Short mmCIF file of C-alpha atoms and ligand atoms in Angstrom, two decimals:
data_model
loop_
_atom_site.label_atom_id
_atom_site.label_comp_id
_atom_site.label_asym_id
_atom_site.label_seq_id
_atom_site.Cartn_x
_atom_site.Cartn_y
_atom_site.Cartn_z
CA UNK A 566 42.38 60.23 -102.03
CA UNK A 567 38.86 60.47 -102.68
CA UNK A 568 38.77 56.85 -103.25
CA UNK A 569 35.30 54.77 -103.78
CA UNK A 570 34.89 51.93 -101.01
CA UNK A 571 34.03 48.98 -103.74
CA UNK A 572 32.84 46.34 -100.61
CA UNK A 573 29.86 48.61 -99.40
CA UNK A 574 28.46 45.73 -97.85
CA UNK A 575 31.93 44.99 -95.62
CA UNK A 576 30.68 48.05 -92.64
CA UNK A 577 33.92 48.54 -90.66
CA UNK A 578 33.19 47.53 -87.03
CA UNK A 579 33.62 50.33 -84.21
CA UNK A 580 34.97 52.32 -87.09
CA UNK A 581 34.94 56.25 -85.37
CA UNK A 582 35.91 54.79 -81.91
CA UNK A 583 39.23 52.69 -83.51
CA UNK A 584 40.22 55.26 -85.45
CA UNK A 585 40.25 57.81 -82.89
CA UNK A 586 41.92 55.76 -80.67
CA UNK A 587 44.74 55.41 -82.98
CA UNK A 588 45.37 58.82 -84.28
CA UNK A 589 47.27 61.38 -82.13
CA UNK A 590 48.84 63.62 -85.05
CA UNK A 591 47.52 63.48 -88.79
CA UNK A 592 51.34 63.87 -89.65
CA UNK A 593 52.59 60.48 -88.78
CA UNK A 594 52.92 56.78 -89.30
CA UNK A 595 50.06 54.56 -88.65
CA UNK A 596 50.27 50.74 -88.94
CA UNK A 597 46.43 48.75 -90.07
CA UNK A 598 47.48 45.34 -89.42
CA UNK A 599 44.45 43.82 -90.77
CA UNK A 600 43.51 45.51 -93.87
CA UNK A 601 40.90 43.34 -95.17
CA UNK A 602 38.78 45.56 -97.83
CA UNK A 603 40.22 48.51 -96.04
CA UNK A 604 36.99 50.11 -94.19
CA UNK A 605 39.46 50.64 -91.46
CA UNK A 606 42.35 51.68 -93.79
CA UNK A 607 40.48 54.22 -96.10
CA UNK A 608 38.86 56.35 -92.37
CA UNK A 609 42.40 56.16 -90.99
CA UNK A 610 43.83 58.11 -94.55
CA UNK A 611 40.81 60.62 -94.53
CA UNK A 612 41.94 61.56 -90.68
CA UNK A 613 45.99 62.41 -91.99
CA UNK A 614 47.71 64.98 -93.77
CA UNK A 615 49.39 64.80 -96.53
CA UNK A 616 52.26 64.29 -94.81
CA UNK A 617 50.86 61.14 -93.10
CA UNK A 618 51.58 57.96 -94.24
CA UNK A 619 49.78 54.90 -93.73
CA UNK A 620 51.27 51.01 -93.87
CA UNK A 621 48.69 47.76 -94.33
CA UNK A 622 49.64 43.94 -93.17
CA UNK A 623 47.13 41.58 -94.45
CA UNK A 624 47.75 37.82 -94.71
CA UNK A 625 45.33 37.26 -96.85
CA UNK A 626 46.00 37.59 -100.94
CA UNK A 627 43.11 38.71 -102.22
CA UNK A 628 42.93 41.74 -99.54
CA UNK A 629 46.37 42.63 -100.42
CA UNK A 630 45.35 42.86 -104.39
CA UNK A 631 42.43 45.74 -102.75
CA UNK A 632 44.84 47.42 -100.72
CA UNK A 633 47.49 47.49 -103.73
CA UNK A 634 44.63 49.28 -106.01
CA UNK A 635 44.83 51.64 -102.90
CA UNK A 636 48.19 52.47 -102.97
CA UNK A 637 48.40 52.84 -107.03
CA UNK A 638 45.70 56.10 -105.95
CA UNK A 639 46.85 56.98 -102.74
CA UNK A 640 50.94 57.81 -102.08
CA UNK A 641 50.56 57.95 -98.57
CA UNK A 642 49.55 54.34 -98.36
CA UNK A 643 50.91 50.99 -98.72
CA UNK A 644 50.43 47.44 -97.82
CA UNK A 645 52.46 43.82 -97.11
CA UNK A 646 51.38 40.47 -97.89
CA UNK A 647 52.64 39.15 -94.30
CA UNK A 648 51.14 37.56 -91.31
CA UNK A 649 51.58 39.30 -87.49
CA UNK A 650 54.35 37.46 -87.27
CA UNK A 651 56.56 39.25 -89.84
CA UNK A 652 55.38 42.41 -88.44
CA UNK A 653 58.59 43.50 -86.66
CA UNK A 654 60.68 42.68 -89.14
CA UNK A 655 59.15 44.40 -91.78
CA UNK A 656 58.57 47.55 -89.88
CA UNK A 657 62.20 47.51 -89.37
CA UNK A 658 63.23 46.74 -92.89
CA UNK A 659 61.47 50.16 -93.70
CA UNK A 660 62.47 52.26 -90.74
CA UNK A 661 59.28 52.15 -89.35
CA UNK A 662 60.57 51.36 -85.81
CA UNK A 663 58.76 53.75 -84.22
CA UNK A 664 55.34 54.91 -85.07
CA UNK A 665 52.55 56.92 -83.83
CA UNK A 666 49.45 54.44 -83.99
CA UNK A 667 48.91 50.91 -84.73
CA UNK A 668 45.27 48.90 -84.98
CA UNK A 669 44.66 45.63 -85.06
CA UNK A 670 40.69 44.40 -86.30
CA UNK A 671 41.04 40.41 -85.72
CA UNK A 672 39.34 37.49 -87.16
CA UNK A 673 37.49 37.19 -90.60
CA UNK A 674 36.50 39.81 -93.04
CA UNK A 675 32.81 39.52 -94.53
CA UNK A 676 34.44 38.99 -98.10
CA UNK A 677 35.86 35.57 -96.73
CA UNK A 678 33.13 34.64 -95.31
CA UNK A 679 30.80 35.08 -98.14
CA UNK A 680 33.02 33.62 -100.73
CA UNK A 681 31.88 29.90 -100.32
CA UNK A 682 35.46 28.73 -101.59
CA UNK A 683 37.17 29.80 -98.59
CA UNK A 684 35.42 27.32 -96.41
CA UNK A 685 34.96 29.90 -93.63
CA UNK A 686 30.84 29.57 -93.64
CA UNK A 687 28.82 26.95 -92.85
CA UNK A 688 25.87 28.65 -94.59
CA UNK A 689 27.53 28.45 -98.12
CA UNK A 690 28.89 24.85 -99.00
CA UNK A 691 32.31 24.75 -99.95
CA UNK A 692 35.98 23.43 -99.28
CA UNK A 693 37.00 22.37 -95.49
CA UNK A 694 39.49 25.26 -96.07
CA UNK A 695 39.66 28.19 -93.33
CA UNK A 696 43.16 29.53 -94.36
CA UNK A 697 43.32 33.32 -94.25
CA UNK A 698 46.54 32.92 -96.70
CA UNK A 699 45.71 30.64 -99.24
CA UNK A 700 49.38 30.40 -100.04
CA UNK A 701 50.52 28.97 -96.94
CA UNK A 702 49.92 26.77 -94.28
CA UNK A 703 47.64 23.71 -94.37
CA UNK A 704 43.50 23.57 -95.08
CA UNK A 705 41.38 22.25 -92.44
CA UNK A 706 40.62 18.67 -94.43
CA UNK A 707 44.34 18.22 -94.15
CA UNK A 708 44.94 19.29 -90.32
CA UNK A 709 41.99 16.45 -89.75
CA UNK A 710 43.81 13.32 -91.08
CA UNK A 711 46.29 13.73 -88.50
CA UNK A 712 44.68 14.99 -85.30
CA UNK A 713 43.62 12.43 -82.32
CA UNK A 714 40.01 12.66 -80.86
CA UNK A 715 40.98 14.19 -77.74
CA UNK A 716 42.86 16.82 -79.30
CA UNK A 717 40.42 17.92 -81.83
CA UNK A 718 38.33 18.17 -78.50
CA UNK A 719 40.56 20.39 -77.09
CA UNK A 720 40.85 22.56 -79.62
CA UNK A 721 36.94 23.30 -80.05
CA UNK A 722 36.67 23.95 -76.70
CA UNK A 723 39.62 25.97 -75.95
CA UNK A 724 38.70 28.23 -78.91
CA UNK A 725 34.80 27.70 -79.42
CA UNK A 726 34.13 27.29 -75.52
CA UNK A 727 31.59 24.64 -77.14
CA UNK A 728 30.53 22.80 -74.20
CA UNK A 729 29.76 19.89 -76.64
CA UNK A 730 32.89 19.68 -77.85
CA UNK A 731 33.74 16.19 -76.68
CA UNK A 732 30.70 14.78 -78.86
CA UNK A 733 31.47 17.12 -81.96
CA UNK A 734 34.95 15.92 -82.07
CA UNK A 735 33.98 11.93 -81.78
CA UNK A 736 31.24 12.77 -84.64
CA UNK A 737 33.58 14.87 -86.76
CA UNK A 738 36.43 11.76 -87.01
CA UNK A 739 33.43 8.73 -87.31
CA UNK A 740 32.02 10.94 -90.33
CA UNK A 741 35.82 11.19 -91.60
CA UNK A 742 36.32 7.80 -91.13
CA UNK A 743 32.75 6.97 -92.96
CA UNK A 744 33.99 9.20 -95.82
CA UNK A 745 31.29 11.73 -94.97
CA UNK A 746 32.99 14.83 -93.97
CA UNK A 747 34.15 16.21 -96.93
CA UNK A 748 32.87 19.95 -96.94
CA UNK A 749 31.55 22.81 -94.88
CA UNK A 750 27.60 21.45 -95.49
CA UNK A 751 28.99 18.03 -94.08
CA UNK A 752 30.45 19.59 -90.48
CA UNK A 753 27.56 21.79 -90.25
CA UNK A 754 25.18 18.63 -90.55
CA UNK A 755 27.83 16.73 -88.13
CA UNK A 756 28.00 19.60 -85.36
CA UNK A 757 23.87 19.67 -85.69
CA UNK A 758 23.78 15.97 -85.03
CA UNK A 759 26.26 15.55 -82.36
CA UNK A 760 24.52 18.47 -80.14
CA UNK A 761 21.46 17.43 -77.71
CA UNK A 762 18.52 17.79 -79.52
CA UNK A 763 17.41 20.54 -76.85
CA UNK A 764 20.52 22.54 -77.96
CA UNK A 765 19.81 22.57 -82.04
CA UNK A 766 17.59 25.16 -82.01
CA UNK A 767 16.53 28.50 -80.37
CA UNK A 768 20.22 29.82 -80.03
CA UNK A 769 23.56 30.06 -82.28
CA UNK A 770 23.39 27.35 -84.46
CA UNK A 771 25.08 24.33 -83.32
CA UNK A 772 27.33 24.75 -85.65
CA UNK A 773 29.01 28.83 -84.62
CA UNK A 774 31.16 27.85 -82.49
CA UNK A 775 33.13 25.22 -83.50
CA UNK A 776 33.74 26.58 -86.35
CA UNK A 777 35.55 29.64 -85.18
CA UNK A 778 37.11 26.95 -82.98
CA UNK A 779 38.50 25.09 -86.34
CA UNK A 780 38.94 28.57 -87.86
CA UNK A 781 41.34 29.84 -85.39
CA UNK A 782 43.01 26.66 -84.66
CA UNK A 783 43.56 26.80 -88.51
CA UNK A 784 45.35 30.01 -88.97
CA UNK A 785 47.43 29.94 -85.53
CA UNK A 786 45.42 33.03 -84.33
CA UNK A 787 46.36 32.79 -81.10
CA UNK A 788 50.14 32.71 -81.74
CA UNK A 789 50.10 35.24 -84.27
CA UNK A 790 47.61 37.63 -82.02
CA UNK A 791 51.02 36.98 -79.48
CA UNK A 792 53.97 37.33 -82.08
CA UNK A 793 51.99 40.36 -83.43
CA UNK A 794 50.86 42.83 -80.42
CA UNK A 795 54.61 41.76 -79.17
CA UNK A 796 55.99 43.55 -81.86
CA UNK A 797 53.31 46.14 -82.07
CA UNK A 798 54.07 47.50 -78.60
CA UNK A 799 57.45 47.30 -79.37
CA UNK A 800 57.25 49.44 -82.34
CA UNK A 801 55.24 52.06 -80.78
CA UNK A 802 57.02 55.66 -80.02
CA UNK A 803 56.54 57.18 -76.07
CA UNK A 804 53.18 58.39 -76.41
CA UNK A 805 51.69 56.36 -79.70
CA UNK A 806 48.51 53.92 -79.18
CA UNK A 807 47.53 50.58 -79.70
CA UNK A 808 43.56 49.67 -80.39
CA UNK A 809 42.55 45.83 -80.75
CA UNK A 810 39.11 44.65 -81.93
CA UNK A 811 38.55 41.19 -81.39
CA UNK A 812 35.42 39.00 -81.34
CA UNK A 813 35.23 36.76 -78.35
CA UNK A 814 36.13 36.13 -75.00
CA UNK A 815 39.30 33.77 -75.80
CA UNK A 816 40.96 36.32 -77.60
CA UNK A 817 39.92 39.51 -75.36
CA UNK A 818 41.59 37.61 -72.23
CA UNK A 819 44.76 36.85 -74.40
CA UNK A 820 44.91 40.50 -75.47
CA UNK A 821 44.31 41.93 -72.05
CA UNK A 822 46.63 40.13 -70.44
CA UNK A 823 49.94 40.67 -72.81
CA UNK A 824 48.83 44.40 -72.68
CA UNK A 825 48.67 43.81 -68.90
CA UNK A 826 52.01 42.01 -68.53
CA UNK A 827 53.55 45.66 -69.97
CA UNK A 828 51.66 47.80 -67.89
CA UNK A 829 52.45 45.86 -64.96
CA UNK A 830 55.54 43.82 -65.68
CA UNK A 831 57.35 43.30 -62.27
CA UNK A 832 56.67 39.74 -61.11
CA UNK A 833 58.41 40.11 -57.69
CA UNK A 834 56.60 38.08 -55.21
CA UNK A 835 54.36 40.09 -53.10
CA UNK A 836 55.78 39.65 -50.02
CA UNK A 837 58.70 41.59 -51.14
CA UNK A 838 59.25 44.90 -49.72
CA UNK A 839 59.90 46.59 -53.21
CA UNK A 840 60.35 45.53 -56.86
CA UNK A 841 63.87 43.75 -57.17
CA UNK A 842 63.39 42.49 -60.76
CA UNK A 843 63.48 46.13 -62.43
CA UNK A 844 61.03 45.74 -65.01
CA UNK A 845 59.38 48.56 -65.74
CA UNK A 846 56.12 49.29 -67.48
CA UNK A 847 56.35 50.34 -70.95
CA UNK A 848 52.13 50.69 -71.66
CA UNK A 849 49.09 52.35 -70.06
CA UNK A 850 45.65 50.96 -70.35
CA UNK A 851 43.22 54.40 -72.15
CA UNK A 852 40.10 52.44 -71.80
CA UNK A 853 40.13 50.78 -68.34
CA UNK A 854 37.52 48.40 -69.83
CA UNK A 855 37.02 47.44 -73.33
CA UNK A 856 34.91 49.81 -76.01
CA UNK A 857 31.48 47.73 -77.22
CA UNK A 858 29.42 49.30 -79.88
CA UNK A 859 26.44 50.97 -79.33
CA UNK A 860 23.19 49.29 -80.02
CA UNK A 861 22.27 51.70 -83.03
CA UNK A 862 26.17 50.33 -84.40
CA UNK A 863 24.52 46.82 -83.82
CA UNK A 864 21.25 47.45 -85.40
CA UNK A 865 23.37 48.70 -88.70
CA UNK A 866 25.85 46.01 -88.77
CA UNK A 867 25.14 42.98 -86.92
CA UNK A 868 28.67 41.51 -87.47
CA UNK A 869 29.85 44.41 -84.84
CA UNK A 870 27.63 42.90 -81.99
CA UNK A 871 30.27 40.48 -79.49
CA UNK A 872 33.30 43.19 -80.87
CA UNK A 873 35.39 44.78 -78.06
CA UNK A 874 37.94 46.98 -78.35
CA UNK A 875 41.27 47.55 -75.97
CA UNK A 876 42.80 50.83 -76.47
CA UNK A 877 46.46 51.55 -74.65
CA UNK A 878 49.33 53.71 -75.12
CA UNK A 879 52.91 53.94 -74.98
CA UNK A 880 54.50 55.66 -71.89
CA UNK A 881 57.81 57.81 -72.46
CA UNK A 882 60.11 56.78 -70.31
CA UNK A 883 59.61 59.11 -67.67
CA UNK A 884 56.21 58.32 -67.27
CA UNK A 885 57.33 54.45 -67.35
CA UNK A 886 59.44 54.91 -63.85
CA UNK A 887 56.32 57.43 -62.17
CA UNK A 888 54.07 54.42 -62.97
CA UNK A 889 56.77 52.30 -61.10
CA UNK A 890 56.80 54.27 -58.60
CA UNK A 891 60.29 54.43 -58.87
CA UNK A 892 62.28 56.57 -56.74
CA UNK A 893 65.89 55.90 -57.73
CA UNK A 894 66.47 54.34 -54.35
CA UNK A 895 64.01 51.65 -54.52
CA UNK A 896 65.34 49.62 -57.60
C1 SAM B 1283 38.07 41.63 -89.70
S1 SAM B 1283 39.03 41.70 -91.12
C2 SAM B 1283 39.56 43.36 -91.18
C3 SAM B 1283 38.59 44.27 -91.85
C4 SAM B 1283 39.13 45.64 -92.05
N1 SAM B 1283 39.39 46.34 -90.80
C5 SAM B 1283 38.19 46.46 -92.92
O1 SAM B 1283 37.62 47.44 -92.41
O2 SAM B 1283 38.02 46.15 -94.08
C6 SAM B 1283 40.51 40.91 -90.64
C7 SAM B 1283 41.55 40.85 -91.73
O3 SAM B 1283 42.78 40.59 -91.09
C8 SAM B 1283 43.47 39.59 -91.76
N2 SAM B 1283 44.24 38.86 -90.75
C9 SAM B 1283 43.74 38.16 -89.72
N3 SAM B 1283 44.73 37.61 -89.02
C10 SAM B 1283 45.89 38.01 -89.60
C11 SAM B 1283 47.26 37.76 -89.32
N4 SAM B 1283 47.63 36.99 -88.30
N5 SAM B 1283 48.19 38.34 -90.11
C12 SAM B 1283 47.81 39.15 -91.14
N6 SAM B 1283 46.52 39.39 -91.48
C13 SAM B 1283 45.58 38.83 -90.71
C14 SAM B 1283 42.42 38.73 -92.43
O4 SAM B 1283 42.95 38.11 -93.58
C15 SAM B 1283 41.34 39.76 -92.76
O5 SAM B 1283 41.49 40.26 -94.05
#
């Protein structure tokens, strides 16, 4: 306890407002599925008791070497190298099956995106990387040898919504082709290019989109952002929340709308008299809309400005059949 924060310049985003959303009772078990440098990690320990205790995911190596320096100081904490796909497993492994608070804080942490190696940046030359877990999975130059031009299209405008992403993709395989896409400066210089010249300058750079589009495509997000707040709402006890920051639209809808299909899970047509199916919620929505920070967080720490943040809870179960509205007779 007491530790020093080493990554100053790494500000955790909506910091107060997801760590208040998470903790009910500074004696229990909190899950910080995305430790990162632990700005998230470190506020959620300060809020618990001794008797609290504290578990990390992180996918990413070199955040799990910071969060183990963590633990050596701080008993009540520990992490996992594991993506959000392990997550149920290894909360069960440990007897962690049902916990008071879990928080998810998706995307990239400023540490990969300043370390030019990673590939993450297209302001810092390096690598055409993008893996979160170095030790797995494939690095963007390798995805790119296989991928047609209609699917790399796809991809960066499912995930970027680039509305150029038809002409970025056909640029991005000729430069391939020509041997000229060989690092982050090259598909910066590519995604400049294959924009209108009245889109190059005055907004984002050309360049901001597609790269989360590659970025996200690269590390499965959306499939592990499934597999993970799956088990996370699983895991929960009656009465224990759920907070997810994410950073754009894509992802909000994706997380809204699993949170949604467990607050409102019966899928019996309409034009049914009553609910045949049975299912009943298991979640209720705390924020009705998503928390944004305010514009003095903004001014502080630009990074925070597109974050939104979905807070929900756990219902017990009687609260599960009231939201129902189930009478006994109906079901
Ligand atoms: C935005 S950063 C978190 C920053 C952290 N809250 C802090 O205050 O330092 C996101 C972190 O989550 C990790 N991450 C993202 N997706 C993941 C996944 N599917 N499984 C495990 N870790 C993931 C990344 O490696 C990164 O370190």
């Amino acid at each position: 306890m007491g530790e020093i924060n080493q990554y100053p310049e790494h500000i955790p985003v909506l910091r107060d407002a997801f760590v208040e959303a998470i903790v009910t009772d500074p004696d229990g078990s909190y899950v910080d599925c995305t430790f990162g440098r632990g700005g998230h990690s470190r506020e959620l320990l300060a809020r618990l008791s001794e008797k609290g205790r504290l578990l990390a995911f992180d996918r990413d190596p070199e955040a799990v070497a910071e969060g183990e320096r963590l633990a050596r100081q701080d008993s009540r904490f520990a992490i996992a190298h594991a993506d959000f796909a392990q997550l149920g497993e290894i909360l069960d492994e440990r007897g962690w099956s049902q916990v008071n608070g879990i928080g998810f804080d998706l995307g990239v942490s400023s540490p990969q995106v300043d370390n030019a190696e990673r590939g993450f940046s297209f302001q810092k030359n390096g690598p055409l990387d993008m893996r979160m877990d170095v030790d797995s999975g494939k690095p963007l130059s390798q995805l790119l040898e296989r991928i047609s031009e209609s699917e790399l299209a796809d991809i960066i405008y499912r995930f970027g919504d680039e509305r150029y992403s038809r002409s970025i993709a056909k640029s991005m395989l000729q430069a391939k082709h020509d041997g000229k896409l060989n690092s982050t400066a090259d598909l910066e210089n590519v995604c400049f290019h294959a924009v209108p010249k009245k889109a190059r300058h005055g907004g984002a750079h050309p360049a901001t989109r597609t790269f989360q589009a590659l970025r996200i495509w690269v590390n499965e997000e959306m499939d592990q952002i499934d597999a993970g707040l799956s088990a996370a709402m699983a895991h929960l006890k009656p009465g224990g929340h759920l907070a997810v920051i994410s950073f754009h639209s894509g992802e909000d809808r994706r997380i809204r709308d699993l949170i949604e299909s467990e607050v409102k899970p019966c899928k019996c047509p309409p034009q049914l008299p009553m609910c045949v199916c049975g299912k009943l919620p298991s979640m209720r929505w705390l924020q009705k809309k998503p928390v944004r920070p305010s514009e003095s967080e903004v001014s502080a720490n630009p990074r925070s400005r597109s974050s939104l943040m979905r807070v929900a809870q756990r219902l017990t179960a009687a609260e599960s059949k009231k939201q129902a509205g189930y009478t006994g007779a109906s079901l």
